[in-house]
Amino acid sequence: MKRRNVIKSFALIAGMALAWIQAQGQVQRSIPFPPPASAQVLPAPGSRQPFPQRAVERSSATDIARYLAGMPVPPASPLNRLTADPRWIAYSNAMNAAFSRLEIRQLTSIRTWQAQFLAPATQFSRVCLYFFSGADFLYADTFYPDCTTYILASLEPVEPIPDLQSVPPVLLQNTLQTIEASLNTLVHYGYFQTRELREYSQRAQLKGVLPLLFVFLARSGKEILGVSNASFSGTRGVKVSFLDPTTGGQKVLYYFSADLSDAGLKSNSAVLRFSSSLGPTNSFLKASSYLLHGNGFDIARNYLLRVSASILQDDSGIPVRYFAPGNWTLRFFGSYKGPIDLFKKFYQPDLRQYYAESLPKPLTFSFGYQLDWHITPLILATRK
């Protein structure tokens, strides 16, 4: 009953999506972020009204995503000629090999586990909320294939993608090499390193997380239908509409560049207001640097505990002591031996006790910071 009451209360505010009113100026030959034609404008105090953006000729977003992912583009695409470059062919081969290994080592096992254990717990919401995500749409999509809305939020910036045909070949090749290097940790170990993402953003001709999001959309078989501005109330964001061939349905991905610390959210909580407008969430936390263990992220932690119908995380997410037994059912998978040495001060004796008493089911994939699936902890919390 309590879960149904939560769902009903959130349903009262579902559909109150916030507007995008701060359209950013773009260079002429880039994918612009125009506000949606049907946007409902809810001006914030002191906000600027959007100004008209120029129409541009560009390759389709799906073609751009496939090119950046090292995948073939249609013969009629303006980008097709770029795929004849031997350097792109070598890049494509490297990306094919890396994602093939990832599929065998991780993704196939995750899909099997998801269908058996996670899908029943996430049927009350079709929204995936992923704090501290970086550009990691890949794992959000793999764990939550039934969701129709994905909200990713982290510090990494978001910028428009320039027309690839206007980028000098040397700079374009450098960008591809940078993309390959920046994906190295995620593809091989399952998580992004913040330092790598920031170095990527500084070095690449194509800046921000959007190129990496495009790579994951393409590699997961999605067709991008549109890219638009989702910036509002001083928060930079992007909205990507796409078609999921596995379900045949149209879905949407939001990425917001936001400071999720207490100081950042006290200054600007727009991302929380937007997420709340979409109803209860299936929240996802992975390799989040144990930020929610400290005192500087109380607002984000309390928010997730308030709006989530379910939370899937490793031990770097919300400490188990915050899950009130009267509100949450906890289920444990894998094994908990404690954090890696870098984060050993965040050891949770109570979590170790839970694992000792609950006889958790083993995992066949790694998750978070633990690279050995034999000692990987995975925690699923569902609201009662």
XYZ file of C-alpha atoms in Angstrom:
384
model
C 0.000 0.000 0.000
C 2.786 2.413 0.898
C 4.426 1.936 -2.476
C 1.148 2.599 -4.288
C 0.587 5.747 -2.246
C 4.052 6.974 -3.198
C 3.354 6.296 -6.849
C 0.005 8.094 -6.687
C 1.481 11.117 -4.975
C 4.164 11.419 -7.589
C 1.601 10.959 -10.330
C -0.042 14.218 -9.273
C 3.034 16.099 -10.409
C 3.942 13.910 -13.385
C 3.958 15.842 -16.613
C 5.026 19.116 -14.971
C 8.247 19.086 -16.938
C 10.307 22.197 -16.600
C 10.968 24.436 -19.584
C 14.151 25.173 -21.334
C 14.501 28.942 -21.462
C 18.203 29.695 -21.688
C 19.115 28.715 -25.235
C 22.855 29.015 -25.666
C 24.497 30.636 -28.688
C 26.023 28.114 -31.098
C 28.514 28.387 -33.913
C 26.869 28.170 -37.309
C 28.041 24.718 -38.309
C 27.117 22.731 -35.220
C 24.246 20.625 -33.958
C 22.224 23.335 -32.206
C 20.155 22.849 -29.071
C 16.894 24.608 -30.036
C 14.124 24.690 -27.446
C 11.320 22.217 -28.222
C 8.478 23.750 -30.191
C 6.009 22.767 -27.505
C 8.157 23.847 -24.567
C 6.235 25.179 -21.611
C 8.235 28.191 -20.444
C 8.503 28.616 -16.679
C 10.892 31.560 -16.320
C 13.175 31.632 -13.326
C 13.837 34.959 -11.604
C 16.380 36.931 -13.591
C 16.496 34.384 -16.397
C 17.128 35.366 -20.009
C 14.616 34.702 -22.746
C 15.870 32.408 -25.534
C 16.850 33.962 -28.825
C 16.161 32.371 -32.233
C 18.798 29.952 -33.484
C 19.902 29.624 -37.068
C 19.016 26.561 -39.084
C 22.074 24.649 -40.237
C 22.771 21.900 -42.715
C 24.309 18.927 -41.009
C 24.647 15.164 -41.119
C 22.030 13.255 -39.178
C 22.778 12.763 -35.489
C 22.646 8.992 -35.931
C 25.302 9.145 -38.656
C 27.505 11.297 -36.441
C 27.051 8.874 -33.545
C 27.923 5.873 -35.690
C 30.988 7.592 -37.115
C 32.236 8.502 -33.626
C 31.537 4.950 -32.448
C 33.596 3.455 -35.273
C 30.526 2.005 -36.990
C 29.573 2.159 -40.698
C 27.365 4.991 -41.930
C 24.992 4.807 -44.931
C 26.636 5.240 -48.356
C 24.563 8.362 -48.991
C 25.727 10.024 -45.768
C 28.099 12.998 -46.134
C 30.259 11.295 -43.505
C 30.732 8.144 -45.554
C 33.829 9.528 -47.280
C 35.483 10.026 -43.883
C 35.226 6.310 -43.125
C 37.628 5.517 -45.987
C 40.501 7.047 -44.026
C 42.851 4.227 -42.906
C 43.127 5.867 -39.499
C 39.345 5.702 -39.019
C 39.387 2.058 -40.137
C 42.014 1.268 -37.492
C 39.957 3.168 -34.926
C 36.839 1.231 -35.940
C 38.650 -2.093 -35.549
C 39.871 -1.111 -32.084
C 36.393 -0.022 -30.981
C 34.814 -3.213 -32.364
C 37.280 -5.344 -30.430
C 36.850 -3.395 -27.197
C 33.051 -3.495 -27.225
C 33.053 -7.153 -28.231
C 35.154 -7.988 -25.163
C 32.881 -5.872 -22.986
C 29.804 -7.668 -24.296
C 31.281 -11.072 -23.510
C 32.800 -10.146 -20.158
C 30.038 -7.945 -18.732
C 26.933 -6.975 -20.649
C 25.537 -10.433 -21.489
C 25.707 -11.485 -17.835
C 24.179 -8.198 -16.678
C 21.194 -8.649 -18.996
C 20.578 -12.147 -17.614
C 20.749 -10.893 -14.025
C 18.603 -7.860 -14.815
C 15.791 -9.921 -16.273
C 15.666 -12.202 -13.258
C 16.216 -9.839 -10.339
C 15.976 -6.165 -11.314
C 13.083 -6.065 -13.783
C 10.446 -7.088 -11.197
C 11.651 -4.342 -8.819
C 11.561 -1.547 -11.404
C 8.074 -2.053 -12.855
C 6.643 0.821 -10.792
C 8.664 3.459 -12.644
C 10.007 3.928 -16.146
C 12.475 6.655 -15.155
C 16.159 5.937 -14.528
C 17.978 8.580 -12.442
C 21.765 8.292 -12.454
C 23.729 10.739 -10.277
C 27.530 11.041 -10.735
C 27.096 9.312 -14.091
C 29.585 11.040 -16.334
C 28.682 9.949 -19.868
C 27.817 6.391 -18.823
C 24.586 5.794 -20.711
C 25.817 2.291 -21.582
C 25.325 0.766 -18.134
C 22.130 2.724 -17.490
C 20.665 1.269 -20.685
C 21.892 -2.259 -19.905
C 20.474 -2.342 -16.369
C 17.295 -0.417 -17.218
C 16.238 -1.427 -20.753
C 12.557 -0.982 -19.886
C 12.890 2.659 -18.873
C 11.666 5.308 -21.282
C 13.369 8.292 -19.630
C 16.986 8.491 -18.496
C 18.339 11.379 -16.425
C 22.112 11.533 -16.067
C 23.800 14.210 -13.970
C 27.420 14.964 -13.125
C 29.975 17.768 -13.216
C 31.224 17.071 -16.733
C 30.194 19.804 -19.201
C 27.901 19.466 -22.196
C 28.635 21.246 -25.489
C 27.208 20.980 -29.028
C 28.959 18.792 -31.586
C 30.422 20.700 -34.542
C 29.777 19.565 -38.093
C 32.408 16.831 -38.509
C 32.955 17.782 -42.164
C 34.176 21.199 -41.046
C 36.739 19.797 -38.590
C 40.277 19.612 -40.041
C 41.278 15.944 -40.598
C 44.188 16.100 -38.150
C 41.981 17.470 -35.377
C 39.245 14.972 -36.150
C 41.717 12.111 -35.917
C 43.026 13.460 -32.617
C 39.457 13.546 -31.354
C 38.887 9.905 -32.262
C 42.072 8.914 -30.465
C 40.973 10.900 -27.436
C 37.549 9.222 -27.440
C 39.193 5.802 -27.563
C 41.509 6.689 -24.686
C 38.739 8.221 -22.566
C 36.599 5.098 -22.923
C 39.447 2.819 -21.926
C 38.613 2.603 -18.223
C 34.875 2.186 -18.728
C 35.226 -0.455 -21.425
C 37.858 -2.434 -19.537
C 36.828 -1.879 -15.922
C 33.215 -0.733 -15.976
C 33.490 2.853 -14.724
C 34.790 6.255 -15.767
C 37.666 8.003 -14.047
C 36.777 11.636 -13.433
C 40.287 12.763 -14.259
C 40.164 11.006 -17.633
C 36.859 12.654 -18.511
C 38.150 16.101 -17.639
C 41.361 15.582 -19.592
C 39.273 14.405 -22.532
C 37.124 17.516 -22.379
C 40.201 19.730 -22.385
C 42.020 17.951 -25.207
C 39.307 17.014 -27.655
C 38.082 19.094 -30.568
C 34.623 17.733 -29.714
C 34.217 18.799 -26.113
C 31.912 17.738 -23.317
C 30.067 14.469 -22.740
C 27.809 14.533 -25.814
C 30.279 12.756 -28.156
C 30.675 9.957 -25.606
C 26.920 9.718 -25.118
C 26.607 9.447 -28.911
C 29.115 6.569 -28.928
C 27.096 4.614 -26.373
C 23.800 5.338 -28.118
C 25.223 4.048 -31.388
C 26.911 1.025 -29.845
C 23.653 0.029 -28.143
C 21.827 0.192 -31.468
C 19.808 3.344 -30.879
C 18.587 5.658 -33.637
C 18.860 9.293 -32.589
C 15.725 11.209 -33.521
C 16.636 14.643 -32.218
C 19.004 16.654 -30.044
C 17.750 19.757 -28.255
C 18.683 22.195 -25.558
C 17.669 21.222 -22.008
C 19.356 24.117 -20.220
C 17.300 25.963 -17.627
C 17.732 28.044 -14.491
C 21.493 28.237 -14.964
C 21.944 24.475 -15.467
C 23.427 23.315 -18.774
C 21.730 20.281 -20.241
C 20.894 18.372 -23.390
C 17.925 16.247 -24.402
C 18.426 13.362 -26.844
C 15.342 11.649 -28.239
C 15.975 8.205 -29.679
C 14.337 5.054 -30.952
C 15.138 1.805 -29.155
C 14.985 -1.068 -31.666
C 14.708 -3.705 -28.931
C 11.350 -2.334 -27.763
C 10.341 -0.327 -30.843
C 9.565 2.581 -28.551
C 10.702 6.185 -28.513
C 12.741 7.192 -25.458
C 14.530 10.250 -24.138
C 17.897 10.821 -22.480
C 18.615 13.959 -20.454
C 22.100 14.884 -19.378
C 22.651 17.773 -16.955
C 25.978 19.294 -15.998
C 25.326 19.900 -12.314
C 27.162 20.202 -9.011
C 25.439 17.648 -6.773
C 27.219 18.691 -3.593
C 25.266 20.426 -0.836
C 26.826 23.748 -1.789
C 25.992 23.231 -5.460
C 22.384 22.197 -4.860
C 21.769 25.017 -2.401
C 22.913 27.373 -5.127
C 20.944 25.658 -7.916
C 18.579 22.721 -7.384
C 17.055 22.828 -10.865
C 18.073 19.245 -11.669
C 16.240 18.009 -8.557
C 13.093 19.934 -9.454
C 13.170 18.596 -12.986
C 13.654 14.990 -11.841
C 10.816 15.325 -9.316
C 8.467 16.454 -12.078
C 8.817 13.040 -13.748
C 7.575 11.007 -10.796
C 9.256 8.221 -8.813
C 12.576 6.998 -10.133
C 14.693 3.908 -10.390
C 17.925 5.383 -9.080
C 21.325 4.061 -10.100
C 24.669 4.622 -8.355
C 27.934 3.097 -9.536
C 31.539 3.924 -8.638
C 30.414 7.220 -7.100
C 33.602 7.843 -5.089
C 31.737 7.293 -1.776
C 30.539 10.900 -2.000
C 27.200 10.064 -0.384
C 29.039 8.716 2.671
C 30.255 12.173 3.714
C 28.527 15.250 5.027
C 28.915 17.309 1.870
C 26.217 15.456 -0.120
C 23.343 15.190 2.366
C 20.858 16.902 0.026
C 21.501 14.495 -2.864
C 21.415 11.471 -0.563
C 18.157 12.505 1.123
C 16.637 13.371 -2.244
C 17.338 9.897 -3.650
C 15.887 8.268 -0.540
C 12.768 10.393 -0.944
C 12.005 10.073 -4.685
C 13.222 6.571 -5.496
C 10.969 3.568 -5.951
C 14.159 1.501 -6.172
C 17.893 2.066 -5.808
C 20.576 -0.136 -7.348
C 24.124 0.534 -6.179
C 27.475 -0.783 -5.095
C 28.875 -0.017 -1.650
C 30.085 3.409 -2.861
C 26.484 4.630 -3.038
C 24.227 5.351 -0.070
C 25.470 3.689 3.173
C 23.089 0.956 4.281
C 22.507 2.668 7.628
C 20.374 5.279 5.850
C 17.852 2.720 4.575
C 15.173 2.642 7.270
C 13.933 -0.970 7.626
C 10.347 0.234 7.771
C 10.660 1.909 4.357
C 13.005 -0.318 2.381
C 13.577 -3.951 1.502
C 17.259 -4.649 0.909
C 18.582 -7.481 -1.205
C 22.266 -8.276 -1.542
C 24.212 -9.898 -4.349
C 27.825 -10.891 -4.777
C 30.234 -10.528 -1.886
C 31.423 -7.696 0.351
C 35.014 -7.692 1.565
C 35.335 -3.923 1.891
C 36.313 -1.054 -0.440
C 39.469 -0.972 -2.520
C 42.503 0.507 -0.754
C 41.884 4.008 -2.107
C 38.563 4.135 -0.226
C 39.240 1.755 2.655
C 38.112 4.326 5.251
C 34.548 3.836 3.981
C 34.316 0.238 5.188
C 30.796 -0.557 6.465
C 30.693 -3.094 9.330
C 26.891 -3.188 9.187
C 27.006 -4.006 5.460
C 29.471 -6.798 6.190
C 27.007 -8.133 8.748
C 24.173 -8.025 6.229
C 26.226 -10.074 3.798
C 27.153 -12.584 6.485
C 23.506 -13.131 7.418
C 21.664 -12.945 4.085
C 23.344 -15.636 1.984
C 23.468 -13.399 -1.121
C 23.323 -14.843 -4.597
C 26.661 -14.737 -6.433
C 27.300 -12.488 -9.428
C 28.860 -13.381 -12.757
C 29.921 -9.814 -13.594
C 31.856 -7.076 -11.834
C 30.286 -3.802 -10.783
C 31.711 -0.545 -9.471
C 35.302 -0.446 -8.281
C 35.747 -4.165 -7.684
C 37.116 -5.731 -10.849
C 36.856 -9.308 -9.557
C 33.232 -10.429 -9.678
C 33.916 -12.875 -6.839
C 34.221 -9.933 -4.413
C 31.793 -7.503 -6.074
C 28.950 -6.141 -3.891
C 25.622 -5.190 -5.447
C 22.722 -3.855 -3.392
C 19.114 -3.545 -4.528
C 16.796 -1.459 -2.345
C 13.075 -1.388 -3.090
C 10.538 0.793 -1.355
C 7.945 -1.027 0.739
